[in-house]
Amino acid sequence: MKLPEKLTSLKAYDPITGSYAVRLDANESYFDLPSVLKSKIADQIEQISFNRYPDPLATEVVEAFAAYYHVLPDCVTAGNGSDEIITLLLGTFMEKGQKLVTVSPDFSMYGFYAALAELEVISVPKKSNLQIDTDALIAACQQANAVVFSNPCNPTSLGLPRADVIRLIESAPDCLIIVDEAYMDFWDESVMDLVNKYENLIVLRTCSKAIGLAAARMGFAVMDKYKTSLLRAAKSPYNCDAISQKICAAVLREQTLLRHCCDEIIVQTQRLYTGINELVQRYPDLLETVYPPRTNFVFVQTAYAGEIYEQLQKAGIAVRCFPNGLRICAGTRREHTLLLTELENILQP
Ligand SMILES: *Cc1c(COP(=O)(O)O)cnc(C)c1O
C-alpha cells in the first residue's frame, strides 16, 4: 500500500518533554488559575451532561471572547486551538496548488499545515534586524492567494506596526491576509477591529498564551460575518469539547483578572529582557543581540544556541532552541533568577 508522500515525509512536532525545574520553552502564561476560580469551574463542569455533544458554535465562549475584545460574536469562530483554525483556513479557504506567502523566520506550523493542504509556499525573508520587509511582502502578495504571519512574531518577539499591516491589507485586496495575533495581548497594535472594514482580513487569537489556558485548547478566527458563516460550515461540528468551553468562557469573563495577569507578564518580560541584555553587554562574543520584546518571551541571537541550550537543559531549565538563537519565555522572579544565574555560569570563561 502506498501512502501519500505529504504524509510519510512528515516530521512530528517535537515539544520538550520530561521534568524540568523551570519551564520557559512554550510561551505559556506563568499564572495558573486562582484556586477559587478553579473550584467555581469544577462546579460548572459537574453540571455538564457528559453523554451529550457540546454546543457546536461554542456560543458562551464566543460571547465572552467578543465582550472582552469588543468585537461582534457573529464575527468569531471558535476552534480547537488556533492550530485547528489555521489547518481549516488553509484547507478550505484555499485550493490545492494555490500560493501562500509566509515570512521567514516565523511560526513553523504555517509551513507544516500548508504542506498538508498541498499549497505552494512563497517565503519572504525578513530583514537582517528580523523585522518584516513590508514592501517585499506586499510585492509577493500581488501574485498570491493568501499570506499568514504572526504579529507580534513567534519566535522573534518583534511586531509589525498596525499602520504597516493596514498598508499590506490595502495593497493586496485580492489576497487573504491572515494575521495571527497569538501574542497581541502583550502589545497594542491589533487590527482585529478592522475585520468588517476589510473583506480580505482574518485575525487569529488564542486562549493558550495571555489567557493562560494552553491546557484547554481554544483558538479563534475573527473575520466578517459572511466568511465566519463559511468557516463555521467548514469545521467539524463538535470541534470544541464541552469542558474546554466551560473553562474558557469562565476565564474570558474574568476581565479584571486577565488584564492584571497580562500587565504583570509584560512587566516580567521587560525584567527578563533587561537581565538578558546585561549578559549581552558583558559577553558580546557569545551573545549577539536580544530584541526589545512585544511578546511574553525574548529572543536572544547567538551562534552558541545549541551549546547554551544543552547546558541549561542539564541544569533543569527548558528554553526553546533555534539555529541562530534562543527563545526564552517570561516566568516568575524566582525562575528568572535561576535562569540568569545559570546563564552566567555557562557564559563566564
Ligand atoms: C502559541 C501560538 C499559537 C497558539 O496555538 P494554539 O493552537 O491556540 O495553542 C498560534 N500561533 C502562534 C504564532 C503561536 O505562537
Coordinates of C-alpha atoms and ligand atoms in Angstrom, one line a residue:
M1 CA 0.0 0.0 0.0
K2 CA 1.3 3.4 -0.9
L3 CA 0.5 6.3 1.5
P4 CA 0.9 9.9 0.2
E5 CA 4.3 11.4 0.4
K6 CA 3.0 14.5 2.1
L7 CA 2.1 12.2 5.0
T8 CA 5.1 9.8 5.0
S9 CA 7.6 12.7 4.8
L10 CA 6.2 14.4 7.9
K11 CA 8.4 15.1 10.9
A12 CA 6.2 15.1 14.1
Y13 CA 6.2 18.2 16.2
D14 CA 8.7 17.6 18.9
P15 CA 7.9 19.5 22.1
I16 CA 10.2 19.4 25.0
T17 CA 9.0 16.6 27.4
G18 CA 10.4 15.4 30.7
S19 CA 10.5 17.2 34.0
Y20 CA 12.3 20.5 34.4
A21 CA 12.6 22.7 37.5
V22 CA 12.0 25.7 35.2
R23 CA 9.9 25.6 32.0
L24 CA 10.4 28.7 29.8
D25 CA 10.1 27.0 26.5
A26 CA 6.5 27.0 25.3
N27 CA 5.4 30.7 25.7
E28 CA 2.7 29.8 28.2
S29 CA 1.5 32.2 30.9
Y30 CA 3.2 31.5 34.2
F31 CA -0.1 32.2 36.0
D32 CA -2.2 29.2 36.8
L33 CA -5.8 30.0 37.6
P34 CA -6.6 31.1 41.2
S35 CA -8.0 28.1 43.1
V36 CA -11.3 29.8 43.9
L37 CA -11.8 30.1 40.1
K38 CA -10.8 26.5 39.5
S39 CA -13.4 25.3 42.1
K40 CA -16.1 27.5 40.5
I41 CA -15.3 26.0 37.1
A42 CA -15.2 22.5 38.6
D43 CA -18.8 23.1 39.9
Q44 CA -19.9 24.1 36.4
I45 CA -18.2 21.1 34.9
E46 CA -20.2 18.9 37.2
Q47 CA -23.4 20.3 35.7
I48 CA -22.4 19.2 32.2
S49 CA -24.4 16.3 30.7
F50 CA -21.4 14.2 29.6
N51 CA -23.5 12.0 27.4
R52 CA -24.5 14.9 25.2
Y53 CA -22.5 16.5 22.4
P54 CA -21.2 20.1 23.1
D55 CA -22.6 23.3 21.6
P56 CA -21.2 23.3 18.0
L57 CA -20.7 27.1 18.0
A58 CA -19.3 27.4 21.5
T59 CA -21.7 30.2 22.0
E60 CA -20.8 31.0 25.6
V61 CA -17.1 31.2 24.8
V62 CA -17.6 33.2 21.6
E63 CA -19.7 35.7 23.6
A64 CA -17.2 36.0 26.4
F65 CA -14.4 36.5 23.8
A66 CA -16.4 39.1 21.9
A67 CA -17.2 41.0 25.1
Y68 CA -13.5 41.0 26.2
Y69 CA -12.1 42.1 22.9
H70 CA -15.0 44.4 21.7
V71 CA -15.9 42.5 18.5
L72 CA -19.2 41.1 17.3
P73 CA -19.9 37.5 18.3
D74 CA -21.1 36.9 14.7
C75 CA -17.6 37.5 13.5
V76 CA -15.9 34.9 15.8
T77 CA -15.4 31.2 15.2
A78 CA -14.0 29.0 18.0
G79 CA -11.6 26.3 17.2
N80 CA -9.6 23.5 19.0
G81 CA -6.7 25.8 19.4
S82 CA -5.7 28.3 16.7
D83 CA -3.8 25.4 15.2
E84 CA -7.1 23.9 14.2
I85 CA -8.2 27.2 12.7
I86 CA -5.0 27.5 10.7
T87 CA -5.4 24.0 9.3
L88 CA -9.0 24.7 8.4
L89 CA -8.3 28.0 6.8
L90 CA -5.5 26.6 4.6
G91 CA -7.5 23.5 3.8
T92 CA -10.9 25.1 3.0
F93 CA -10.3 28.8 2.1
M94 CA -7.6 27.8 -0.3
E95 CA -7.3 25.2 -3.0
K96 CA -4.5 22.7 -3.7
G97 CA -1.6 24.3 -5.6
Q98 CA -2.6 27.9 -4.6
K99 CA 0.1 30.3 -3.4
L100 CA 0.5 31.0 0.3
V101 CA 3.0 33.7 1.3
T102 CA 4.8 33.3 4.6
V103 CA 7.7 35.3 6.2
S104 CA 10.9 33.8 7.5
P105 CA 11.6 33.2 10.3
D106 CA 8.1 32.8 11.7
F107 CA 5.9 30.2 13.4
S108 CA 6.9 26.9 11.9
M109 CA 3.4 25.4 11.9
Y110 CA 2.3 27.5 8.9
G111 CA 4.6 25.7 6.5
F112 CA 3.6 22.4 8.1
Y113 CA -0.2 22.9 7.5
A114 CA 0.5 24.4 4.1
A115 CA 2.3 21.2 3.0
L116 CA -0.7 19.1 4.2
A117 CA -3.0 21.3 2.2
E118 CA -0.7 21.0 -0.8
L119 CA -0.2 24.7 -1.2
E120 CA 2.7 26.4 -2.8
V121 CA 4.6 28.3 -0.2
I122 CA 6.4 31.5 -1.1
S123 CA 8.7 32.5 1.8
V124 CA 9.7 36.2 2.1
P125 CA 12.9 36.6 4.2
K126 CA 12.8 39.2 7.0
K127 CA 15.4 42.0 7.1
S128 CA 18.7 41.4 8.9
N129 CA 17.2 43.1 12.0
L130 CA 14.5 40.4 11.9
Q131 CA 11.7 42.9 11.0
I132 CA 9.2 42.1 8.3
D133 CA 10.1 43.8 4.9
T134 CA 6.7 45.2 4.2
D135 CA 7.4 46.3 0.7
A136 CA 8.8 42.8 -0.2
L137 CA 5.7 41.2 1.5
I138 CA 3.3 43.5 -0.5
A139 CA 5.1 42.6 -3.7
A140 CA 4.9 38.8 -3.0
C141 CA 1.2 39.1 -2.1
Q142 CA 0.3 40.6 -5.5
Q143 CA 0.5 37.1 -7.1
A144 CA -0.6 35.1 -4.1
N145 CA -3.9 33.8 -2.8
A146 CA -3.1 34.3 0.9
V147 CA -0.5 35.3 3.4
V148 CA -0.1 34.3 7.0
F149 CA 2.2 35.7 9.6
S150 CA 2.3 36.1 13.4
N151 CA 2.2 39.6 14.8
P152 CA 3.9 40.1 17.2
C153 CA 6.1 37.3 15.9
N154 CA 7.0 34.0 17.4
P155 CA 10.0 33.4 17.6
T156 CA 11.5 36.9 17.0
S157 CA 9.4 38.7 19.7
L158 CA 9.1 41.7 17.3
G159 CA 6.0 43.3 15.9
L160 CA 4.8 44.9 12.7
P161 CA 3.0 48.2 13.5
R162 CA -0.7 48.4 12.7
A163 CA -0.1 51.1 10.0
D164 CA 2.1 48.7 8.1
V165 CA -0.4 45.8 8.4
I166 CA -3.1 48.2 7.1
R167 CA -0.9 49.2 4.2
L168 CA -0.4 45.4 3.4
I169 CA -4.2 44.8 3.6
E170 CA -5.0 47.7 1.3
S171 CA -2.2 47.0 -1.2
A172 CA -3.3 43.3 -1.8
P173 CA -7.1 43.4 -1.9
D174 CA -7.3 40.0 -3.7
C175 CA -5.1 38.2 -1.2
L176 CA -6.4 36.8 2.1
I177 CA -4.4 38.5 4.9
I178 CA -4.3 36.1 7.9
V179 CA -2.8 37.9 10.9
D180 CA -2.0 35.5 13.8
E181 CA -2.3 37.8 16.8
A182 CA -1.5 35.0 19.4
Y183 CA 0.6 37.5 21.4
M184 CA -1.2 40.7 20.7
D185 CA -2.5 40.9 24.3
F186 CA 1.1 41.9 25.1
W187 CA 1.2 44.7 22.5
D188 CA -1.3 47.3 21.3
E189 CA -1.2 47.2 17.5
S190 CA -4.1 44.8 16.8
V191 CA -6.1 45.0 13.6
M192 CA -9.0 42.9 14.9
D193 CA -11.3 46.0 14.9
L194 CA -10.9 46.2 11.1
V195 CA -12.4 42.8 10.1
N196 CA -15.6 44.4 8.9
K197 CA -13.8 47.2 7.1
Y198 CA -11.5 44.8 5.0
E199 CA -13.0 41.8 3.3
N200 CA -9.6 40.2 2.9
L201 CA -8.7 40.3 6.6
I202 CA -8.7 37.4 9.0
V203 CA -7.3 37.7 12.6
L204 CA -6.4 34.7 14.8
R205 CA -6.3 34.7 18.5
T206 CA -5.8 32.0 21.1
C207 CA -6.5 31.2 24.8
S208 CA -3.1 29.5 25.0
K209 CA -0.9 32.5 25.8
A210 CA -2.1 35.6 27.7
I211 CA -5.4 34.0 28.7
G212 CA -3.4 31.2 30.4
L213 CA -5.4 28.2 29.1
A214 CA -2.9 26.2 27.0
A215 CA -4.4 23.1 28.5
A216 CA -7.9 23.8 27.4
R217 CA -7.3 24.2 23.6
M218 CA -9.3 27.1 22.3
G219 CA -8.4 29.5 19.5
F220 CA -10.4 31.9 17.4
A221 CA -10.8 33.3 13.9
V222 CA -12.2 36.8 13.7
M223 CA -13.5 38.0 10.3
D224 CA -16.6 39.4 8.6
K225 CA -19.9 37.6 9.1
Y226 CA -20.0 36.1 5.7
K227 CA -16.6 34.4 5.9
T228 CA -17.4 33.4 9.5
S229 CA -20.5 31.6 8.3
L230 CA -18.3 29.7 5.8
L231 CA -15.7 28.7 8.4
R232 CA -18.4 27.6 10.8
A233 CA -19.9 25.4 8.0
A234 CA -16.5 24.0 7.1
K235 CA -15.3 23.0 10.6
S236 CA -16.2 19.7 12.1
P237 CA -19.4 20.2 14.1
Y238 CA -18.1 19.4 17.6
N239 CA -14.6 20.7 17.4
C240 CA -14.6 22.3 20.8
D241 CA -15.4 20.0 23.7
A242 CA -17.9 20.9 26.4
I243 CA -15.3 21.0 29.2
S244 CA -13.0 23.4 27.4
Q245 CA -16.0 25.6 26.5
K246 CA -16.9 25.9 30.2
I247 CA -13.4 26.6 31.3
C248 CA -12.6 29.2 28.6
A249 CA -16.0 31.0 28.9
A250 CA -15.5 31.3 32.7
V251 CA -12.0 32.7 32.3
L252 CA -12.7 35.1 29.5
R253 CA -15.4 36.6 31.7
E254 CA -12.7 37.4 34.3
Q255 CA -11.7 40.6 32.6
T256 CA -10.1 42.3 35.5
L257 CA -8.0 39.2 36.4
L258 CA -6.9 38.8 32.8
R259 CA -5.8 42.4 32.4
H260 CA -3.9 42.2 35.7
C261 CA -2.1 39.0 34.7
C262 CA -1.3 40.5 31.3
D263 CA 0.2 43.6 32.8
E264 CA 2.3 41.5 35.2
I265 CA 3.6 39.3 32.4
I266 CA 4.6 42.4 30.4
V267 CA 6.5 43.8 33.4
Q268 CA 8.2 40.4 33.9
T269 CA 9.1 40.2 30.2
Q270 CA 10.7 43.6 30.4
R271 CA 12.7 42.4 33.5
L272 CA 13.8 39.3 31.7
Y273 CA 14.8 41.5 28.7
T274 CA 16.9 43.8 31.0
G275 CA 18.6 40.8 32.7
I276 CA 19.5 39.1 29.4
N277 CA 20.6 42.4 27.9
E278 CA 23.1 42.9 30.7
L279 CA 24.5 39.5 29.8
V280 CA 24.6 40.5 26.1
Q281 CA 26.6 43.6 27.1
R282 CA 29.0 41.6 29.2
Y283 CA 29.5 38.7 26.9
P284 CA 29.3 40.3 23.4
D285 CA 31.4 37.5 21.9
L286 CA 28.9 34.9 22.9
L287 CA 25.5 36.6 22.8
E288 CA 24.9 38.9 19.8
T289 CA 21.6 40.7 20.5
V290 CA 18.4 40.5 22.5
Y291 CA 15.5 42.2 20.8
P292 CA 13.1 44.5 22.7
P293 CA 10.1 42.2 23.0
R294 CA 6.4 42.9 22.1
T295 CA 5.5 39.4 23.4
N296 CA 5.8 37.3 26.6
F297 CA 9.2 36.0 25.6
V298 CA 12.6 37.3 24.5
F299 CA 14.7 36.2 21.5
V300 CA 18.5 36.1 22.0
Q301 CA 20.5 35.9 18.9
T302 CA 23.7 33.8 19.4
A303 CA 25.8 31.4 17.4
Y304 CA 26.1 29.2 20.5
A305 CA 22.4 28.5 20.9
G306 CA 22.8 24.7 20.8
E307 CA 25.6 24.7 23.4
I308 CA 23.8 27.0 25.8
Y309 CA 20.5 25.2 25.3
E310 CA 22.1 21.9 26.3
Q311 CA 23.8 23.3 29.4
L312 CA 20.6 24.9 30.5
Q313 CA 18.8 21.6 30.0
K314 CA 21.3 19.8 32.2
A315 CA 20.6 22.4 34.9
G316 CA 16.8 21.6 34.6
I317 CA 15.9 24.7 32.7
A318 CA 13.9 24.4 29.5
V319 CA 14.1 27.1 26.8
R320 CA 13.4 26.8 23.1
C321 CA 16.4 26.4 20.8
F322 CA 16.6 27.8 17.2
P323 CA 19.6 27.6 14.8
N324 CA 20.5 31.2 15.4
G325 CA 19.2 31.9 18.9
L326 CA 17.2 31.0 22.0
R327 CA 13.6 31.9 22.7
I328 CA 13.0 32.3 26.4
C329 CA 9.6 32.8 27.9
A330 CA 8.9 35.1 30.9
G331 CA 8.4 33.3 34.2
T332 CA 8.3 34.2 37.8
R333 CA 11.0 36.3 39.5
R334 CA 12.4 33.1 41.1
E335 CA 12.6 31.4 37.7
H336 CA 14.3 34.4 36.2
T337 CA 16.9 34.4 39.0
L338 CA 17.6 30.7 38.4
L339 CA 17.9 31.2 34.6
L340 CA 20.1 34.2 34.8
T341 CA 22.4 32.6 37.4
E342 CA 22.8 29.5 35.3
L343 CA 23.3 31.5 32.1
E344 CA 26.1 33.5 33.9
N345 CA 27.7 30.2 34.9
I346 CA 27.6 28.9 31.3
L347 CA 28.9 32.1 29.8
Q348 CA 31.7 33.1 32.1
P349 CA 35.1 31.9 31.0
Ligands
LIG1 C1 1.2 29.5 20.5 C2 0.8 30.0 19.2 C3 -0.4 29.8 18.7 C4 -1.4 29.1 19.5 O1 -1.8 27.9 19.1 P1 -2.9 27.1 19.9 O2 -3.2 26.0 19.0 O3 -4.1 28.1 20.0 O4 -2.4 26.7 21.2 C5 -0.7 30.3 17.4 N1 0.1 31.0 16.7 C6 1.3 31.3 17.2 C7 2.3 32.1 16.4 C8 1.7 30.8 18.4 O5 3.0 31.1 18.9

